[in-house]
Every structure is written in structure tokens, then in C-alpha cells.
Amino acid sequence: MIEKQVVVIGAGISGLKTASELYAKGCKSCVVLEARDRIGGRLYTAPGYNNNKYDLGASWHHDTLVNGLFLEEVGLPKEERAAFVFDDDAMIVFDKERGRVDQDPEMALEVLMEELLKFNQLQYFEDLDVKDVNYFETIVKYLYERRDLLTDEQIQYLPQVARFMESWHGIDWKTQSSKCLEIAHQGRNAFVLNYDTIVKRVGSAIPQEWIKMETEVSEIDSEGKKVVVTTKTGEKYACDYVVVTIPQSILAHSLKPEPRKGRIEFNPPLASGIQDAFKKTHYGSLGKVVFEFKDCCWSRKRSRVLSLGSSTPDITAKVRDADDLASLVEKLNLDTQYNFKNGESWDFPLFFVNLAKHTDIPSLILLMADPLTAYIESLPDKEKLYEYFEPILTKVLQALDCTEPIVKDFDDKSTSDGISSPVLKNIMTTKWTLDEYALGAYSACEPGDDPMDLILSLTNNQTSKIRFAGEHTIMDGAGCVYGAWGSGKREAAFIADKLGNFGSHSKTL
Ligand SMILES: Cc1cc2nc3c(=O)[nH]c(=O)nc-3n(C[C@H](O)[C@H](O)[C@H](O)COP(=O)(O)OP(=O)(O)OC[C@H]3O[C@@H](n4cnc5c(N)ncnc54)[C@H](O)[C@@H]3O)c2cc1C
């Protein structure tokens, strides 16, 4: 039995922050147990073609007016912090058939989008008992109720533009709760170059001997005076406090009997409040695909491009002729079934970041939501990925003023010097849905969910000795890096306070 004051489970940003704060506060006896062979968790910077690197986990500092991690970063000397750029410039939006639909004075889709979000918000503000429905239904309701005030083109394109929200929540419009749809941005978004700098900085503020990699925890026993944490290989740690930072998706498996990677057996089992709260929360799967080109032969004027899913051709007539909302929802639902298994790439909204604008790197990063993410992440190789995305990629490049056909050169054989075509050298994709220690991207809300329940039940805790941190345990910055980071800070402060700020106590261990 190894004795420690604190055991931290997981070396993602929340676990790293917990341990670094504990160390800064004087803790002498702590261990961080991490299942993977690297730190960072869902912060993962991967190498690509030509020594470029990409964040396959988080990319942005969100809410930069209130984001504690961002504010800490900007207070550091430039050479110690991760570079970043504000990239919220106006987005190019295009449809397969029609071409660009953004900033069209006749359609005014940007203004309509704002009105739709307000419409959604008002329906829940006005009456607390209004049933939570999926976002798709709210969009149809808006079209139905406002149809006499909308043009045919607005009815046709607004629904697909509205699906941009999928790339925030990581789940599709038919799964997303309308009640939890709104994102109240607290300041601009800053694109980070890259998050590995932050992971290294926070990780290096912890004594390296505290961090035990490839050490999966399988059991937490809190029946005795000390909490006993057991690893998969049978090592046992007795501690005063344990901070559990494993993702919500993995923690959910503690409620099920089946053994699986990452699952922790709690003895006694997780409290009933926590168990109930899990019924009202879900998990999304934002995914990314990086397209790396040899050179940039497209416009660098805009950094954001949204490719719309195909709109239903006769949607306008159906909306105008509908006798009631319920039958319209049913009809349009049937019209908008997904067909991705047959390689139909136009059923989903795809959000592209044009890296060349801010970084000179000739790459496009695509963001997608579930269920497309799970499908794409399961494709076996670059050829299949290319086959799926080629039609859209061609259109995205056209939207960025590049009309030359793409030359695929994964083997790096093409003597492409001097040609003006975009030469595609590599495609990378995330694998979070297949990753045993992530099982997706971050917490998300389906109709009827209430994320507060899980946050409150986890922060009220199993016992005061079993603490929880991570993106799913905090309201300010929920789902975000800075939320996870803030939850680590919170738990370290709690423990330091309880242990008398590590005065004489630490010396006795
Ligand atoms: C594709 C994608 C894009 C995103 N984009 C953004 C963005 O732009 N901005 C933003 O703010 N956020 C974004 N996020 C969310 C952000 O990455 C997460 O909120 C944050 O990194 C979560 O940190 P965490 O410490 O809570 O969890 P994690 O980073 O998941 O850390 C938990 C750790 O626990 C370990 N673990 C699991 N089980 C065990 C076990 N049994 N024993 C020991 N260790 C275990 C895991 O290996 C992991 O290292 C994105 C996430 C994804 C996946």
C-alpha cells in the first residue's frame, strides 16, 4: 500500500491543473495516474506533413473575456505561452447547387439565424414548462410560424445554415436539445497554435515523479478511513483525497456492470444522485479532418467556410402548404434522413478552417458532428476519406477562389513544382469515438437533459474525499478546456483548505 495525501486520476488539463495547484500550495505527497502513455487527454497535438502540427483535440480558447486559462496565458511572456490568433471573421457559406449564400442582401441569412436563436430562446423563457424538443423541430416550428414573413429562398436555405450549431455541440440537429442550444459567447474565440505548449507548461509545474503514465485505475474504495485507489495491475494507493478527472463518457461505465477499458469500480457504488443525473446528460462527438496541401493556391482572405448540407428541393412548398406543425415535422424529418453510408457527402454541414489565412500553413481543417464523426473515424484509410470528401473539398476550394482540380499525392511522388493545382499530400482524422479513454468529444445535451444535475451531483460528491473534476463538472466553461482547467483549480483549493494548506500534515506522511 503506497500512501499519498492526494491521488489524481487522469492527466488531461483538469488533472494536470489539480496537481500543479496542489504542488504550488505546498502539497508534498501526490500522484497522478494516467492510463495513456501521454499527458493532455483530449488536448492532443499531432504531427503532419512538412513538420506542421495540428490540434486534433481542442483548438480554440473560447470566451476570451472570462477564460481564466487564456487570461493566465496572456499575462505570460510571449515565449512562454502558446501563440494564438482571433479568427472569428465573417464566414463564407455555400450550397452545392446555388454557390455562396452568405452576405446576400436578399436572403439576409445571418440576420435570420439570429432571429431563429432568439425565437428558440424565447419559447423557453416565456414558460418554464415548455417541452424541450430537438433543434430540428424548433427550426421547423420557426419556418411554420413565420412562413408568411419569409421568402421561398429563406425557407430553403435557413435550415441548413442553422445546422452550423452542430459544429459547436458535436451532435446533429435531430439529437440536440433546443433548451440547451444557446451558446452565450463571453468574448471572441482565439485559435491556439498549439495546445501542446499549454499542456507542457501546466505539466512541467508538477514534479515529474508524481506522474505515472500507462497506469489505469480500476477501483476506488472509500469504505475505510483512507480512500484506496487500485490500478489495473493491482497497485494500491491509500490517500486522504482522490480527484477523479476521467471523461464523463468513461465515468458513465461505472454505472454498468460490464468490465471495459478505463472503467472504475466504486465501492460503495456512485451515489444515487449521481446515477440519476447521468440519465439527464449525454456526450457528443465533434470530429476533425485535416487536409494538408503542398502549397496554398487559394484565397487567404477568409479563415472560415461553411459547406451546407443539401436542402430539400420542395421544402418551400411543404412549409407553405402544411396544415399543422406535427405533420410538417414528420414530413421534413423523412426528407432529411442521412445517407452517409453510401458515400453521400452532402447530408451534413461541414465547417472548414482555412489555416493559410492566419498561419501560412497550406491546410484546411474540417469540423463535423455526430453521427458523421463516428462514420468518418471508422474509415480505414486516406483513400476512403478522400473518396468521401473529394466533392466537397473541390467546392470549398472553389469558394476560396481556386478552380484548379485537386492533385492527390499521398505517396509524395508528384513532381508538382510549377503547377498551380492544389496538391493534396496528406489527410489526418481524429479517432476520439474509437479512443477507449475518450469515447467521443465532450458533454452534450439531448432533449430533456439538464447538465446542472450532473455538475451539482458531482461537486456535492460521492463523499467529501472523492472529488470530481473535468469539463463535465463545471458550469463556467462547461465542455471547454478552460472549464476543465478551472475545475482542477477548484478541487485543489478545496483539498488544500481541508488539509490546512499542507502545513504540518504533509510532513507526517
Ligand atoms: C475534437 C475536439 C475538439 C474540441 N475543441 C475544443 C475547443 O476548441 N475549445 C475548447 O475549449 N474545448 C474543446 N474541446 C473540449 C476539450 O478538449 C475538453 O473539454 C478538455 O480537454 C477536457 O479535459 P479533461 O481534463 O476534463 O478530460 P481529459 O482531457 O479527457 O482527461 C482525462 C484523462 O483521464 C484519463 N483516463 C481515463 N480513464 C482513466 C482511468 N481509468 N485511469 C487513469 N486515467 C484515465 C484519460 O486518458 C485522460 O488523459 C474539444 C474536444 C475535442 C475532442
Short mmCIF file of N, CA and C and ligand atoms in Angstrom, two decimals, residues 9-15 33-36 40-43 56-60 62 195 215-217 245-247 250 262-264 286 288 430 432 437 440-442 470-471 479-482 484, ligand 1:
data_model
loop_
_atom_site.label_atom_id
_atom_site.label_comp_id
_atom_site.label_asym_id
_atom_site.label_seq_id
_atom_site.Cartn_x
_atom_site.Cartn_y
_atom_site.Cartn_z
N ILE A 9 -6.66 11.15 -10.71
CA ILE A 9 -6.83 10.15 -11.77
C ILE A 9 -7.06 10.87 -13.10
N GLY A 10 -6.09 10.74 -14.00
CA GLY A 10 -6.18 11.38 -15.31
C GLY A 10 -5.24 12.56 -15.42
N ALA A 11 -4.49 12.61 -16.51
CA ALA A 11 -3.55 13.72 -16.73
C ALA A 11 -3.97 14.55 -17.93
N GLY A 12 -5.30 14.77 -18.07
CA GLY A 12 -5.79 15.77 -19.00
C GLY A 12 -5.57 17.13 -18.35
N ILE A 13 -6.10 18.19 -18.95
CA ILE A 13 -5.82 19.52 -18.42
C ILE A 13 -6.38 19.69 -17.00
N SER A 14 -7.51 19.03 -16.68
CA SER A 14 -8.07 19.20 -15.33
C SER A 14 -7.20 18.50 -14.29
N GLY A 15 -6.70 17.31 -14.64
CA GLY A 15 -5.83 16.59 -13.70
C GLY A 15 -4.50 17.29 -13.53
N LEU A 33 -2.28 9.47 -11.82
CA LEU A 33 -2.30 8.18 -12.51
C LEU A 33 -3.00 8.35 -13.86
N GLU A 34 -2.29 8.12 -14.93
CA GLU A 34 -2.82 8.35 -16.28
C GLU A 34 -2.77 7.06 -17.08
N ALA A 35 -3.89 6.70 -17.67
CA ALA A 35 -3.98 5.44 -18.41
C ALA A 35 -3.17 5.44 -19.71
N ARG A 36 -3.14 6.59 -20.39
CA ARG A 36 -2.43 6.63 -21.68
C ARG A 36 -0.92 6.77 -21.46
N GLY A 40 -2.22 15.17 -21.34
CA GLY A 40 -3.01 16.08 -22.19
C GLY A 40 -4.43 15.61 -22.46
N GLY A 41 -4.66 14.29 -22.45
CA GLY A 41 -6.01 13.77 -22.68
C GLY A 41 -6.59 14.27 -23.99
N ARG A 42 -7.70 14.99 -23.90
CA ARG A 42 -8.37 15.48 -25.11
C ARG A 42 -7.70 16.74 -25.68
N LEU A 43 -6.54 17.07 -25.17
CA LEU A 43 -5.67 18.05 -25.82
C LEU A 43 -4.57 17.25 -26.47
N LEU A 56 -5.72 17.97 -32.68
CA LEU A 56 -6.83 17.07 -33.02
C LEU A 56 -7.86 17.03 -31.89
N GLY A 57 -7.50 17.54 -30.74
CA GLY A 57 -8.49 17.78 -29.68
C GLY A 57 -8.91 19.23 -29.79
N ALA A 58 -8.90 19.95 -28.67
CA ALA A 58 -9.33 21.35 -28.69
C ALA A 58 -8.39 22.20 -29.53
N SER A 59 -8.98 23.24 -30.15
CA SER A 59 -8.19 24.20 -30.94
C SER A 59 -8.31 25.63 -30.45
N TRP A 60 -9.45 25.96 -29.84
CA TRP A 60 -9.70 27.37 -29.52
C TRP A 60 -9.69 27.63 -28.01
N HIS A 62 -12.07 29.58 -25.94
CA HIS A 62 -13.38 30.22 -26.08
C HIS A 62 -13.56 31.27 -24.97
N TYR A 195 -1.91 23.76 -28.72
CA TYR A 195 -2.21 23.47 -27.31
C TYR A 195 -1.09 22.69 -26.61
N THR A 215 -0.94 3.90 -16.48
CA THR A 215 -1.41 3.37 -15.19
C THR A 215 -2.92 3.61 -15.10
N GLU A 216 -3.66 2.60 -15.46
CA GLU A 216 -5.11 2.73 -15.47
C GLU A 216 -5.67 2.40 -14.09
N VAL A 217 -6.56 3.24 -13.61
CA VAL A 217 -7.20 2.96 -12.32
C VAL A 217 -8.43 2.10 -12.56
N THR A 245 -10.79 12.60 -12.66
CA THR A 245 -10.97 13.53 -13.80
C THR A 245 -11.25 12.78 -15.10
N ILE A 246 -11.59 11.52 -15.02
CA ILE A 246 -11.83 10.76 -16.27
C ILE A 246 -13.05 11.35 -16.98
N PRO A 247 -13.11 11.26 -18.31
CA PRO A 247 -14.24 11.86 -19.03
C PRO A 247 -15.59 11.31 -18.58
N ILE A 250 -16.53 7.90 -19.81
CA ILE A 250 -15.92 6.73 -19.15
C ILE A 250 -16.56 6.53 -17.78
N GLY A 262 -10.75 1.54 -18.87
CA GLY A 262 -10.99 2.82 -18.22
C GLY A 262 -12.04 2.79 -17.13
N ARG A 263 -12.87 1.75 -17.12
CA ARG A 263 -13.98 1.71 -16.15
C ARG A 263 -13.43 1.63 -14.73
N ILE A 264 -14.03 2.42 -13.85
CA ILE A 264 -13.64 2.39 -12.44
C ILE A 264 -14.79 1.83 -11.63
N LEU A 286 -17.67 15.65 -31.58
CA LEU A 286 -17.08 16.53 -32.59
C LEU A 286 -15.87 15.80 -33.16
N LYS A 288 -12.64 15.92 -36.39
CA LYS A 288 -11.90 16.81 -37.29
C LYS A 288 -11.22 15.99 -38.38
N THR A 430 -9.39 12.66 -36.71
CA THR A 430 -9.47 12.31 -35.29
C THR A 430 -9.97 10.88 -35.14
N TRP A 432 -11.47 10.05 -31.86
CA TRP A 432 -11.97 10.12 -30.47
C TRP A 432 -13.08 9.11 -30.19
N TYR A 437 -10.25 5.80 -24.03
CA TYR A 437 -10.23 6.70 -22.87
C TYR A 437 -10.91 8.04 -23.15
N GLY A 440 -15.45 9.75 -27.54
CA GLY A 440 -16.15 10.89 -28.12
C GLY A 440 -15.45 12.17 -27.73
N ALA A 441 -16.18 13.29 -27.79
CA ALA A 441 -15.50 14.58 -27.62
C ALA A 441 -15.76 15.27 -26.27
N TYR A 442 -17.00 15.58 -25.99
CA TYR A 442 -17.32 16.28 -24.73
C TYR A 442 -18.81 16.21 -24.46
N GLY A 470 -13.07 18.05 -14.25
CA GLY A 470 -13.16 17.78 -15.69
C GLY A 470 -14.20 18.68 -16.33
N GLU A 471 -14.22 18.70 -17.65
CA GLU A 471 -15.10 19.61 -18.38
C GLU A 471 -16.58 19.43 -18.06
N GLY A 479 -17.68 21.90 -20.93
CA GLY A 479 -17.28 21.31 -22.22
C GLY A 479 -15.96 21.85 -22.75
N CYS A 480 -15.47 22.92 -22.14
CA CYS A 480 -14.28 23.60 -22.71
C CYS A 480 -13.02 23.31 -21.91
N VAL A 481 -11.90 23.62 -22.54
CA VAL A 481 -10.60 23.45 -21.88
C VAL A 481 -10.54 24.30 -20.62
N TYR A 482 -10.97 25.54 -20.74
CA TYR A 482 -10.81 26.41 -19.56
C TYR A 482 -11.75 26.00 -18.42
N ALA A 484 -12.46 22.79 -17.77
CA ALA A 484 -11.75 21.65 -17.18
C ALA A 484 -10.61 22.16 -16.29
C1 LIG B 1 -12.31 17.18 -31.30
C2 LIG B 1 -12.42 18.06 -30.08
C3 LIG B 1 -12.44 19.44 -30.23
C4 LIG B 1 -12.54 20.26 -29.13
N1 LIG B 1 -12.49 21.62 -29.29
C5 LIG B 1 -12.41 22.42 -28.23
C6 LIG B 1 -12.09 23.80 -28.38
O1 LIG B 1 -11.83 24.27 -29.49
N2 LIG B 1 -12.04 24.56 -27.26
C7 LIG B 1 -12.28 24.07 -26.01
O2 LIG B 1 -12.23 24.83 -25.05
N3 LIG B 1 -12.55 22.75 -25.84
C8 LIG B 1 -12.60 21.92 -26.92
N4 LIG B 1 -12.75 20.57 -26.73
C9 LIG B 1 -13.00 20.05 -25.38
C10 LIG B 1 -11.72 19.96 -24.55
O3 LIG B 1 -10.73 19.31 -25.29
C11 LIG B 1 -12.04 19.19 -23.27
O4 LIG B 1 -13.11 19.83 -22.59
C12 LIG B 1 -10.87 19.13 -22.28
O5 LIG B 1 -9.64 18.90 -22.91
C13 LIG B 1 -11.20 18.05 -21.26
O6 LIG B 1 -10.20 17.95 -20.28
P1 LIG B 1 -10.41 16.96 -19.05
O7 LIG B 1 -9.21 17.08 -18.19
O8 LIG B 1 -11.74 17.20 -18.45
O9 LIG B 1 -10.50 15.49 -19.69
P2 LIG B 1 -9.43 14.63 -20.50
O10 LIG B 1 -8.55 15.53 -21.28
O11 LIG B 1 -10.17 13.60 -21.24
O12 LIG B 1 -8.55 13.96 -19.35
C14 LIG B 1 -8.96 12.79 -18.68
C15 LIG B 1 -7.80 11.83 -18.62
O13 LIG B 1 -8.20 10.67 -17.90
C16 LIG B 1 -7.55 9.55 -18.46
N5 LIG B 1 -8.26 8.33 -18.04
C17 LIG B 1 -9.45 7.86 -18.46
N6 LIG B 1 -9.78 6.75 -17.78
C18 LIG B 1 -8.77 6.51 -16.90
C19 LIG B 1 -8.54 5.53 -15.89
N7 LIG B 1 -9.41 4.58 -15.63
N8 LIG B 1 -7.38 5.58 -15.18
C20 LIG B 1 -6.48 6.57 -15.41
N9 LIG B 1 -6.65 7.54 -16.34
C21 LIG B 1 -7.80 7.51 -17.06
C22 LIG B 1 -7.60 9.82 -19.95
O14 LIG B 1 -6.65 9.07 -20.64
C23 LIG B 1 -7.35 11.34 -19.99
O15 LIG B 1 -5.98 11.64 -20.17
C24 LIG B 1 -12.64 19.71 -27.83
C25 LIG B 1 -12.60 18.32 -27.66
C26 LIG B 1 -12.49 17.50 -28.77
C27 LIG B 1 -12.40 16.01 -28.57
#
